[in-house]
CSV table of C-alpha atoms in Angstrom, one decimal:
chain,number,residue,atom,x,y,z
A,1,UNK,CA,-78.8,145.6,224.7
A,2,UNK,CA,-76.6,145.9,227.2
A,3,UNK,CA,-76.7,146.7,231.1
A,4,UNK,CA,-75.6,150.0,232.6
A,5,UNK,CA,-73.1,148.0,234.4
A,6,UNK,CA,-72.0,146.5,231.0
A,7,UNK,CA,-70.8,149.8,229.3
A,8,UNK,CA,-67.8,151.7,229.6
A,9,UNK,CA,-68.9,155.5,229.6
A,10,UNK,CA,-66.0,157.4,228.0
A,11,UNK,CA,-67.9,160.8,227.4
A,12,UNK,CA,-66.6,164.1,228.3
A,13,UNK,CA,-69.6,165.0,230.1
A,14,UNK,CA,-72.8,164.2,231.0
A,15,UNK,CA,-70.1,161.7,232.1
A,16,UNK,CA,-69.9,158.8,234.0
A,17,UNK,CA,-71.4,158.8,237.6
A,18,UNK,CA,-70.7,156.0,240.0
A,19,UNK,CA,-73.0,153.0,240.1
A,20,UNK,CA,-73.6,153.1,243.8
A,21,UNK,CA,-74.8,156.7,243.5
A,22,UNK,CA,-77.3,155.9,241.0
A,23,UNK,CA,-78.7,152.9,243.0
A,24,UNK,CA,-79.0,155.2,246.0
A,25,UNK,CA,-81.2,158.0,243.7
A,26,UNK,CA,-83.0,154.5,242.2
A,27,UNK,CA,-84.0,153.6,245.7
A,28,UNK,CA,-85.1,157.1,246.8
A,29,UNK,CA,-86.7,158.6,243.5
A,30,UNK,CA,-90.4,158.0,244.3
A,31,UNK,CA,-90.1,158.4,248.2
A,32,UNK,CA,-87.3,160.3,249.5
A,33,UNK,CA,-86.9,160.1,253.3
A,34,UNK,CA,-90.4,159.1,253.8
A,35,UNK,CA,-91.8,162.5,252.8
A,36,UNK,CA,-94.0,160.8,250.1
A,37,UNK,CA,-92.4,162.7,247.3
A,38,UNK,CA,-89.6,162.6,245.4
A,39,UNK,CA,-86.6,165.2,245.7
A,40,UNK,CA,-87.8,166.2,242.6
A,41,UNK,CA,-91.0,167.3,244.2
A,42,UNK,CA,-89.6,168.6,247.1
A,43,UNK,CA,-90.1,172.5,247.9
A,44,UNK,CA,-86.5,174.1,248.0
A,45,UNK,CA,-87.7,176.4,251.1
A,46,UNK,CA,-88.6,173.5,253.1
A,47,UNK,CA,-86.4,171.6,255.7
A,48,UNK,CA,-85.7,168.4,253.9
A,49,UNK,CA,-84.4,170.3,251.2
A,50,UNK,CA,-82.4,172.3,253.2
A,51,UNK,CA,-81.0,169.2,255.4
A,52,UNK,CA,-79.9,168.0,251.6
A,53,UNK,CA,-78.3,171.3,250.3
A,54,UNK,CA,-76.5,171.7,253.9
A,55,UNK,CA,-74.9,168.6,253.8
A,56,UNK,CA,-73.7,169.0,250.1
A,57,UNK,CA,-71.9,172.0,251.4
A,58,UNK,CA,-70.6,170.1,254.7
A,59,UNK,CA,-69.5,167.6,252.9
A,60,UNK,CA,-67.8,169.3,249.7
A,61,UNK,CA,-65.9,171.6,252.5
A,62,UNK,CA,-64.6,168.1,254.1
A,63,UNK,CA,-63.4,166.8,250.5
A,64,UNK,CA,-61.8,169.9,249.4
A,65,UNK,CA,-60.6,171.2,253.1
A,66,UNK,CA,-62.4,174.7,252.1
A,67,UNK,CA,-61.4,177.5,254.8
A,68,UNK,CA,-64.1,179.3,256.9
A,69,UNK,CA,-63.5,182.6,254.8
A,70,UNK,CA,-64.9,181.1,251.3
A,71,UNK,CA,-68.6,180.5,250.3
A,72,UNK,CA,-69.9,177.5,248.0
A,73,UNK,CA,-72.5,178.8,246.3
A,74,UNK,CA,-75.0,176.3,243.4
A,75,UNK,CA,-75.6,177.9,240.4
A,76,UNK,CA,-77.0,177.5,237.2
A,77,UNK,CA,-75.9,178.0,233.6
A,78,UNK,CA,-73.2,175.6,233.4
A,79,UNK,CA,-69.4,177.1,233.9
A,80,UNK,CA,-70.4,179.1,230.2
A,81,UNK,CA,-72.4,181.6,232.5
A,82,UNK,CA,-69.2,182.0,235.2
A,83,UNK,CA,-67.7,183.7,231.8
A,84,UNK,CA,-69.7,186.5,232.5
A,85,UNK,CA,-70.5,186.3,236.4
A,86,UNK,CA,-66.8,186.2,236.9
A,87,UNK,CA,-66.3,189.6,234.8
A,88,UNK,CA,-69.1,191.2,236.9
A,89,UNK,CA,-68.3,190.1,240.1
A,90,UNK,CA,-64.8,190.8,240.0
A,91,UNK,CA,-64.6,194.3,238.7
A,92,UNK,CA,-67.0,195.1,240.6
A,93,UNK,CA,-64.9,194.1,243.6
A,94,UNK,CA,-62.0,195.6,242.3
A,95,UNK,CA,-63.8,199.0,242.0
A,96,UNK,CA,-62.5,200.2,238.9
A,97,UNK,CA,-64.3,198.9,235.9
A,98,UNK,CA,-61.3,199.3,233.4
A,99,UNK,CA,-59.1,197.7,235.5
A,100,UNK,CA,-57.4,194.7,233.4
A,101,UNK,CA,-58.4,191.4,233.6
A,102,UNK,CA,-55.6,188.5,232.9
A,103,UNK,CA,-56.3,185.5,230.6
A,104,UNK,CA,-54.5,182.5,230.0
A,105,UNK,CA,-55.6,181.0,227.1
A,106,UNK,CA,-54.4,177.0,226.7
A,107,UNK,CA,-57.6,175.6,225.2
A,108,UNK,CA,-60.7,176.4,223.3
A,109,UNK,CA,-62.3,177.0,227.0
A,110,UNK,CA,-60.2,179.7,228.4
A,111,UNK,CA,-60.4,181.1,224.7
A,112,UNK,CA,-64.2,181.5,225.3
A,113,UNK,CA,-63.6,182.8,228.7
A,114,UNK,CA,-61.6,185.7,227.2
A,115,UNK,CA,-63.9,186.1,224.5
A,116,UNK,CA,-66.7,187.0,226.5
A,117,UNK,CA,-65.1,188.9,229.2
A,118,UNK,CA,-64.2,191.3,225.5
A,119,UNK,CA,-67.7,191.1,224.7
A,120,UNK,CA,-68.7,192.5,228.0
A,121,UNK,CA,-65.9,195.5,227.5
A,122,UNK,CA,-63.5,194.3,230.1
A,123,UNK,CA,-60.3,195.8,229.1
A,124,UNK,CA,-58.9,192.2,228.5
A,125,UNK,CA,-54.7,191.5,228.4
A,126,UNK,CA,-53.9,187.7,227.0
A,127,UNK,CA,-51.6,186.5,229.5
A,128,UNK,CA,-50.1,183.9,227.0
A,129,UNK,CA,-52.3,181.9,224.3
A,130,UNK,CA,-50.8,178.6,223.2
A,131,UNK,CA,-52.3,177.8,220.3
A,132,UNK,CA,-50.9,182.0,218.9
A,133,UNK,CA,-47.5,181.5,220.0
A,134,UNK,CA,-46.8,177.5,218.9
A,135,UNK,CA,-49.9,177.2,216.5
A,136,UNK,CA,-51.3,174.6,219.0
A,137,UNK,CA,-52.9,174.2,222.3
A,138,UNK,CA,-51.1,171.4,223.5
A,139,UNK,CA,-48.6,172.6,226.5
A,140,UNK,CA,-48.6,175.4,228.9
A,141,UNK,CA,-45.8,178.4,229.1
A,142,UNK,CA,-43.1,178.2,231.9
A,143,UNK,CA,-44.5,181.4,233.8
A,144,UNK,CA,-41.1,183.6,233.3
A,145,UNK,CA,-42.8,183.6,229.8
A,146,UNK,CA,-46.0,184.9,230.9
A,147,UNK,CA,-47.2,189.0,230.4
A,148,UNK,CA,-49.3,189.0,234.0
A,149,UNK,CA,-50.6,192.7,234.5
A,150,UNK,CA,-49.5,192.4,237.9
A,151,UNK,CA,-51.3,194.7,240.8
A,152,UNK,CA,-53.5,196.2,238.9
A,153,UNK,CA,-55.1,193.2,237.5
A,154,UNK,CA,-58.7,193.0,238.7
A,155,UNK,CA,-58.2,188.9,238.6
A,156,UNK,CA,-56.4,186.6,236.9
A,157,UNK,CA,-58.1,183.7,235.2
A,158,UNK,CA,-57.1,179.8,233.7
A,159,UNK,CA,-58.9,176.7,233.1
A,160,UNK,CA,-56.7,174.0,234.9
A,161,UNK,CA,-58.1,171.6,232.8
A,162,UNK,CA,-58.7,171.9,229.4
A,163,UNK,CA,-61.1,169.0,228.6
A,164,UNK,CA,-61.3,169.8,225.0
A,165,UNK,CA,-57.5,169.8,224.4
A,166,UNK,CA,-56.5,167.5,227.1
A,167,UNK,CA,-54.2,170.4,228.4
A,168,UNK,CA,-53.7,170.3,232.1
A,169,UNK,CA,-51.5,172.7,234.6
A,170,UNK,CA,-49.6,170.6,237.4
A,171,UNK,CA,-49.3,173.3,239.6
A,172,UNK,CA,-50.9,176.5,240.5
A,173,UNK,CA,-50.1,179.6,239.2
A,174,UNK,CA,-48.5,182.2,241.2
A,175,UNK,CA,-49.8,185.3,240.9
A,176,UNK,CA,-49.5,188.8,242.7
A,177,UNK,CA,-51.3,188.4,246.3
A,178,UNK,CA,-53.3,191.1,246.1
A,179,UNK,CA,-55.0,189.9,242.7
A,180,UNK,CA,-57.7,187.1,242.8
A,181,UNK,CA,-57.0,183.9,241.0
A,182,UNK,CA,-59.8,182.5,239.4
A,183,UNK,CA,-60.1,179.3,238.0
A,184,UNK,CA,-62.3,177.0,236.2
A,185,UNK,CA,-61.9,173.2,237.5
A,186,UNK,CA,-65.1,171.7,235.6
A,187,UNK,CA,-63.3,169.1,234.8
A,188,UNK,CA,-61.0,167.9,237.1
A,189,UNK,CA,-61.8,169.2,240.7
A,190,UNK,CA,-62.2,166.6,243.0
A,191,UNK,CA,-59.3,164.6,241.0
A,192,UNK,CA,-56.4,166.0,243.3
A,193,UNK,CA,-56.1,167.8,246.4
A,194,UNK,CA,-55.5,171.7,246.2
A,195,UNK,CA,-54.9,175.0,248.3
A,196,UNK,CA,-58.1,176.4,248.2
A,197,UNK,CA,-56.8,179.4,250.0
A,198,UNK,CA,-54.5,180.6,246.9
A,199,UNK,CA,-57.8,181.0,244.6
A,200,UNK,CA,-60.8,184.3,244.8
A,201,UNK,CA,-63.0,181.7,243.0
A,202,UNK,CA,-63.4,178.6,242.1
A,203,UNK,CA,-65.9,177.0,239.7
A,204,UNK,CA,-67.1,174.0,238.2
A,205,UNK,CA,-69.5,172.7,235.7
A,206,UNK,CA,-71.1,169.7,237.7
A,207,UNK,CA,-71.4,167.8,235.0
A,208,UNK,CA,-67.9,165.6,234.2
A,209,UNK,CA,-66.4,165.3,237.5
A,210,UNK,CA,-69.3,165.4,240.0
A,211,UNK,CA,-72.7,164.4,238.8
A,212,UNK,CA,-75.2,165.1,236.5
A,213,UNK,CA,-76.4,168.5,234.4
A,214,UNK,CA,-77.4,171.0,235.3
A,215,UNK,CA,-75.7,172.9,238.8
A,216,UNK,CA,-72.5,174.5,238.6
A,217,UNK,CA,-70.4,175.0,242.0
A,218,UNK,CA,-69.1,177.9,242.7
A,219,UNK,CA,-66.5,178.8,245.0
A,220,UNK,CA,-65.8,182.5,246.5
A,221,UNK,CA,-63.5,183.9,248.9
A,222,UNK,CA,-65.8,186.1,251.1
A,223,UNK,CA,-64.0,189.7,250.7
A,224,UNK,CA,-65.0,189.2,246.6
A,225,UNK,CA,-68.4,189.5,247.5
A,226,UNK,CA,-69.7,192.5,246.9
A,227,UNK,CA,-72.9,194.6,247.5
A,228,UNK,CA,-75.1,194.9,244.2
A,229,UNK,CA,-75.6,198.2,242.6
A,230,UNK,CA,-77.6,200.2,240.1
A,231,UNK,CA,-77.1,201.9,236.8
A,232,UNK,CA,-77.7,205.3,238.7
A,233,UNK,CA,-74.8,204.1,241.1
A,234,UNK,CA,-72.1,202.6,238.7
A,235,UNK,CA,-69.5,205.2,236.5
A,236,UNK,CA,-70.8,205.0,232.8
A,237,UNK,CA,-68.2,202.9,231.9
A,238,UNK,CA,-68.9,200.0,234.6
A,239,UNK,CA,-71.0,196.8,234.5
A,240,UNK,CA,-74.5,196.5,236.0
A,241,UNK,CA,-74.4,193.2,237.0
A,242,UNK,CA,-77.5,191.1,236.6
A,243,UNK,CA,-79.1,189.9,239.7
A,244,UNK,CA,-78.7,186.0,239.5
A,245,UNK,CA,-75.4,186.3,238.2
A,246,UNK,CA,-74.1,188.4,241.4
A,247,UNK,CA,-72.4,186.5,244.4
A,248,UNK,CA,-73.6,188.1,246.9
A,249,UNK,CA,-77.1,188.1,245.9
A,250,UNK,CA,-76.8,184.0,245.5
A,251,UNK,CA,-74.5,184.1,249.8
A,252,UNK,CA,-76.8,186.0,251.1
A,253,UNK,CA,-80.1,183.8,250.2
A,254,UNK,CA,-77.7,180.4,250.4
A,255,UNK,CA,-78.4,180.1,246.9
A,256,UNK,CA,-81.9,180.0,247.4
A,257,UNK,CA,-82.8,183.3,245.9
A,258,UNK,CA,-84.2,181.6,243.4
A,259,UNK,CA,-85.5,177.8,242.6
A,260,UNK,CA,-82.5,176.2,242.4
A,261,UNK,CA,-81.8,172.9,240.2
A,262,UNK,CA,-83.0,170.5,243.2
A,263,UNK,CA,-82.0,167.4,241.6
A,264,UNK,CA,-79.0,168.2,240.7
A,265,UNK,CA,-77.9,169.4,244.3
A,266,UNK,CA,-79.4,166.2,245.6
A,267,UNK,CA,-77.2,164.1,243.1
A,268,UNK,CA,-73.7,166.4,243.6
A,269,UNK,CA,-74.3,165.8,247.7
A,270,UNK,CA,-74.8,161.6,246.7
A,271,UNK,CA,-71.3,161.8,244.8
A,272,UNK,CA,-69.5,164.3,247.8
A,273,UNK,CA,-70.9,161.4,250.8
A,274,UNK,CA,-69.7,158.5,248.1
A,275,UNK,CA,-66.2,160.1,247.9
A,276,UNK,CA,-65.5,160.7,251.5
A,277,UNK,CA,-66.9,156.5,252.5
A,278,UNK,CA,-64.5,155.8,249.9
A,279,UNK,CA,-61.7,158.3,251.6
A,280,UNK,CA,-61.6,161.5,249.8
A,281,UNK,CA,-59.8,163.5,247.1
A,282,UNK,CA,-56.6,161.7,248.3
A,283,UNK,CA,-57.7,158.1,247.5
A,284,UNK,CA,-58.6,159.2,244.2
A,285,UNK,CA,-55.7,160.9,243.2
A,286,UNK,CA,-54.0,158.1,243.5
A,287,UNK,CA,-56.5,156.1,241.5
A,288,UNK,CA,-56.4,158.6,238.5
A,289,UNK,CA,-52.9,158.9,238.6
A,290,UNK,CA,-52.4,155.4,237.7
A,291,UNK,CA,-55.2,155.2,235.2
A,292,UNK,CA,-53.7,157.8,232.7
A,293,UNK,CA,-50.3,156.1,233.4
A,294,UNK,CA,-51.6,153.1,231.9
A,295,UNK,CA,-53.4,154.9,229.0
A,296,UNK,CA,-50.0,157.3,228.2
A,297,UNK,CA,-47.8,154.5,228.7
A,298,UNK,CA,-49.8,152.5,225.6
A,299,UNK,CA,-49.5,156.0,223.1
A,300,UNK,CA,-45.8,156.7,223.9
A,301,UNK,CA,-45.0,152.8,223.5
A,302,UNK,CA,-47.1,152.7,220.3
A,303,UNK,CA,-46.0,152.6,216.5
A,304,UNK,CA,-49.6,154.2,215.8
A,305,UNK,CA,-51.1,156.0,218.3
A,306,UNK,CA,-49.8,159.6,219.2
A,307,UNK,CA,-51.0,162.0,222.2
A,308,UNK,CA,-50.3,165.6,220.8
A,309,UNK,CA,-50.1,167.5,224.4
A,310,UNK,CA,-46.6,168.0,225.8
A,311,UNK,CA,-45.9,165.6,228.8
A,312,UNK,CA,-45.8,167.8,231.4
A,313,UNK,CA,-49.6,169.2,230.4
A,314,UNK,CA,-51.2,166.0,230.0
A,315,UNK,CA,-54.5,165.9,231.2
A,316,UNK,CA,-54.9,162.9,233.8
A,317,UNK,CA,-59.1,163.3,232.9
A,318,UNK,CA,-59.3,163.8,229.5
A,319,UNK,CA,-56.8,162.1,227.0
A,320,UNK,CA,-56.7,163.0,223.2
A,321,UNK,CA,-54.9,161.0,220.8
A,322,UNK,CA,-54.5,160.6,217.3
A,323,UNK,CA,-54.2,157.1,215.2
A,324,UNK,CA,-52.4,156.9,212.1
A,325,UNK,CA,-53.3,156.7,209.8
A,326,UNK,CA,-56.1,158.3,210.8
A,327,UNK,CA,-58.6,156.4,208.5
A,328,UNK,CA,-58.1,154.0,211.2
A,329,UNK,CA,-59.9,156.5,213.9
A,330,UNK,CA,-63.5,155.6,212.5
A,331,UNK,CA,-62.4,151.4,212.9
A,332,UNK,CA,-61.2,151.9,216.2
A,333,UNK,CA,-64.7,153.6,217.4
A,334,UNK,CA,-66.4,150.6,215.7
A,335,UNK,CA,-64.5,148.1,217.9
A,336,UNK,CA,-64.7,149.7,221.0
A,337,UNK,CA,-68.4,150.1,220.5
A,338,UNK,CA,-69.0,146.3,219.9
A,339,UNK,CA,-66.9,146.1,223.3
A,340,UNK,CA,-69.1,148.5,224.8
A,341,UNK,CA,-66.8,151.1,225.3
A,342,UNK,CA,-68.7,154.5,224.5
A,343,UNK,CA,-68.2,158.4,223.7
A,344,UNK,CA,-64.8,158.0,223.0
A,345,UNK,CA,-64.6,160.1,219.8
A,346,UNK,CA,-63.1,163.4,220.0
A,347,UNK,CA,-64.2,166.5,220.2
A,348,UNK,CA,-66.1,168.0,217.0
A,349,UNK,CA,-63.4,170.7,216.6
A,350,UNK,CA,-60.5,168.4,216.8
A,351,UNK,CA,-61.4,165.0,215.9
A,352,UNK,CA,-59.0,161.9,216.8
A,353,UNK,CA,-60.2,159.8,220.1
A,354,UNK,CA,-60.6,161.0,223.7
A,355,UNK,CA,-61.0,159.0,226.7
A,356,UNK,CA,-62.2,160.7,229.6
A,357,UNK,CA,-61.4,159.2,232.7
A,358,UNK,CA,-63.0,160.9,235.4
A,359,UNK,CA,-63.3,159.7,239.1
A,360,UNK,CA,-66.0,157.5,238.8
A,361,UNK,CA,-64.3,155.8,235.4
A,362,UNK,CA,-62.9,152.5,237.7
A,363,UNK,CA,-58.9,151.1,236.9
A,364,UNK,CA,-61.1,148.3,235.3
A,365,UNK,CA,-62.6,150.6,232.8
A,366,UNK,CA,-59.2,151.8,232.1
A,367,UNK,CA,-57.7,148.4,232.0
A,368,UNK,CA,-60.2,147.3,229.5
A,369,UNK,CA,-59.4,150.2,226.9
A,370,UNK,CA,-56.1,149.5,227.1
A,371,UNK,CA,-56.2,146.0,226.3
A,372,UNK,CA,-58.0,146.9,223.6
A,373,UNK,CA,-55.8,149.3,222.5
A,374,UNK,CA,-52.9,146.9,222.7
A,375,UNK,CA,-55.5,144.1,220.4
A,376,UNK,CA,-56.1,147.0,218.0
A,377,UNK,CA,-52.6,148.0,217.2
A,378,UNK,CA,-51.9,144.2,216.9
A,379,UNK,CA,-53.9,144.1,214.3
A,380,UNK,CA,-52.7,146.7,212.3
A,381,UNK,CA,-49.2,146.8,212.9
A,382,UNK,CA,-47.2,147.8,209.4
């Protein structure tokens, strides 16, 4: 069998988290800081705990340069449950419960979003949706072509990176100032630098680009935070929003209102220190930019290998690609498995390959697939 330093984790998420993290949790799992116990034991009230979710918070501000006038806040539920928190929150800032809320839809993530934010009654408008208009979600709209509700949006939502679809925006939308843009970095925050300042919220599944399972980061602009209310108190036509999906409830107990997922905290803080000794966001931007250069230079140069997302909305974490034939796909998973290379299938609801090539993936990783792509399409060259 081989070691974990052996295989070449390619998976979407749970994804790859860097060795030197692990060893660190290894080394401190049964006695953490010479309390006796391990984080896993340790009460989420008490100091040590506290010390830990501080300096996750320190420490993520450093990485992401996050302005005084924005809260981090640890959640649960994964980014599925911001679908909701993010309709409740926001209307409820806004103050008028049918006030519309703005979707772009350019993968099967954002479709969900908007989905849900219907289910709930939010009077919903589709900004654009990609796969409507071209039959496919595999670019993103110039903006002139967008139908933004303008002032009188409550917020204005995207997923910058599609992980499903491999559909990522290079820059960041520009929206009316007055409306909150929301958006859902799960998986690829951390991967570039950004102006936190331009978003209400930000949030992100922990589990692709950060660390394990299990915590979801979330990201508010202070002003957005709004006092919770009751049925009695809300127009019939409003949202009661539930307590441990309101903002302000999670600020104002430091997300402590309830037991919060320890573990995961602990692990998200390991990554955040590991990515500042290594020198932050910009040091792996420039990483991950070269690593999907090498992987999209191999498609676009191939005779059998095809990425289907327009070039200037290629994901730089996530990479879909086709082979054709495509009764090649399943031979192709067969190889890279004997070379250890793992989780490289696609998605269920698109099939074809996709390497994910998060921050902790190293150049060799990368390197590797790629001469194995290049062997593979030796081999079955027409």
């Amino acid at each position: 069998m081989p070691t974990h330093d052996q295989v070449l984790n390619f998976g979407a998420g749970p994804a790859k988290i860097p060795i030197e993290v692990l060893q660190t949790a290894q080394s401190e799992l049964l006695n953490y800081d010479n309390t006796g116990m391990s984080v896993m034991e340790l009460s989420h009230r008490g100091k040590t705990f506290g010390k830990i979710l501080a300096d996750a918070k320190q420490n993520l501000t450093k990485l992401l340069n996050i302005p005084d006038n924005y809260e981090i806040l640890f959640m649960q539920g994964g980014g599925t449950t911001q679908f909701s928190a993010i309709v409740y929150n926001l209307l409820a800032a806004k103050g008028k419960p049918d006030a519309p809320v703005d979707y772009c839809v350019s993968g099967s993530w954002s479709q969900k979003a908007s989905e849900e934010a219907k289910r709930l009654g939010a009077n919903v408008n589709i900004v654009f949706n990609t796969k409507k208009s071209t039959g496919a979600y595999t670019s993103v709209p110039p903006q002139s072509e967008w139908k933004l509700s303008g002032s009188d949006a409550a917020y204005v939502y995207y997923c910058d990176n599609e992980t499903v679809h491999g559909v990522e925006f290079n820059s960041i939308p520009d929206v009316d100032s007055s409306v909150p843009l929301v958006a859902d970095m799960s998986s690829n925050i951390l991967s570039r630098p950004f102006d936190v300042s331009k978003f209400g919220v930000i949030y992100a599944g922990a589990q692709k680009n950060i660390g394990p399972s299990g915590v979801t980061i979330v990201i508010i602009r202070k002003d957005l935070l709004t006092p919770l209310k009751s049925a009695a108190e809300i127009p019939a036509s409003g949202l009661v929003t539930p307590q441990l999906l309101d903002f302000k409830t999670l600020a104002d107990n430091d997300s402590l209102y309830n037991t919060p997922p320890t573990f995961a905290i602990y692990m998200s803080g390991l990554v955040f220190k590991h990515m500042l000794e290594k020198g932050g966001v910009e040091a792996y931007t420039e990483a991950n930019d070269r690593k999907a250069r090498k992987v999209y230079q191999v498609i676009d140069n191939s005779k059998i290998y095809k990425a289907p997302v327009a070039t200037e909305a290629r994901s730089r974490m996530n990479i879909p690609f086709r082979i054709y034939p495509e009764t090649l796909e399943a031979e192709f998973l067969k190889g890279a498995e004997a070379r250890n290379m793992v989780q490289l299938k696609g998605h269920r609801s698109v099939g074809g390959i996709r390497a994910s090539i998060y921050n902790a993936m190293g150049e060799d990783g990368v390197d590797a697939l790629v001469a194995y792509m290049k062997e593979f399409e030796g081999q079955h060259q027409a």
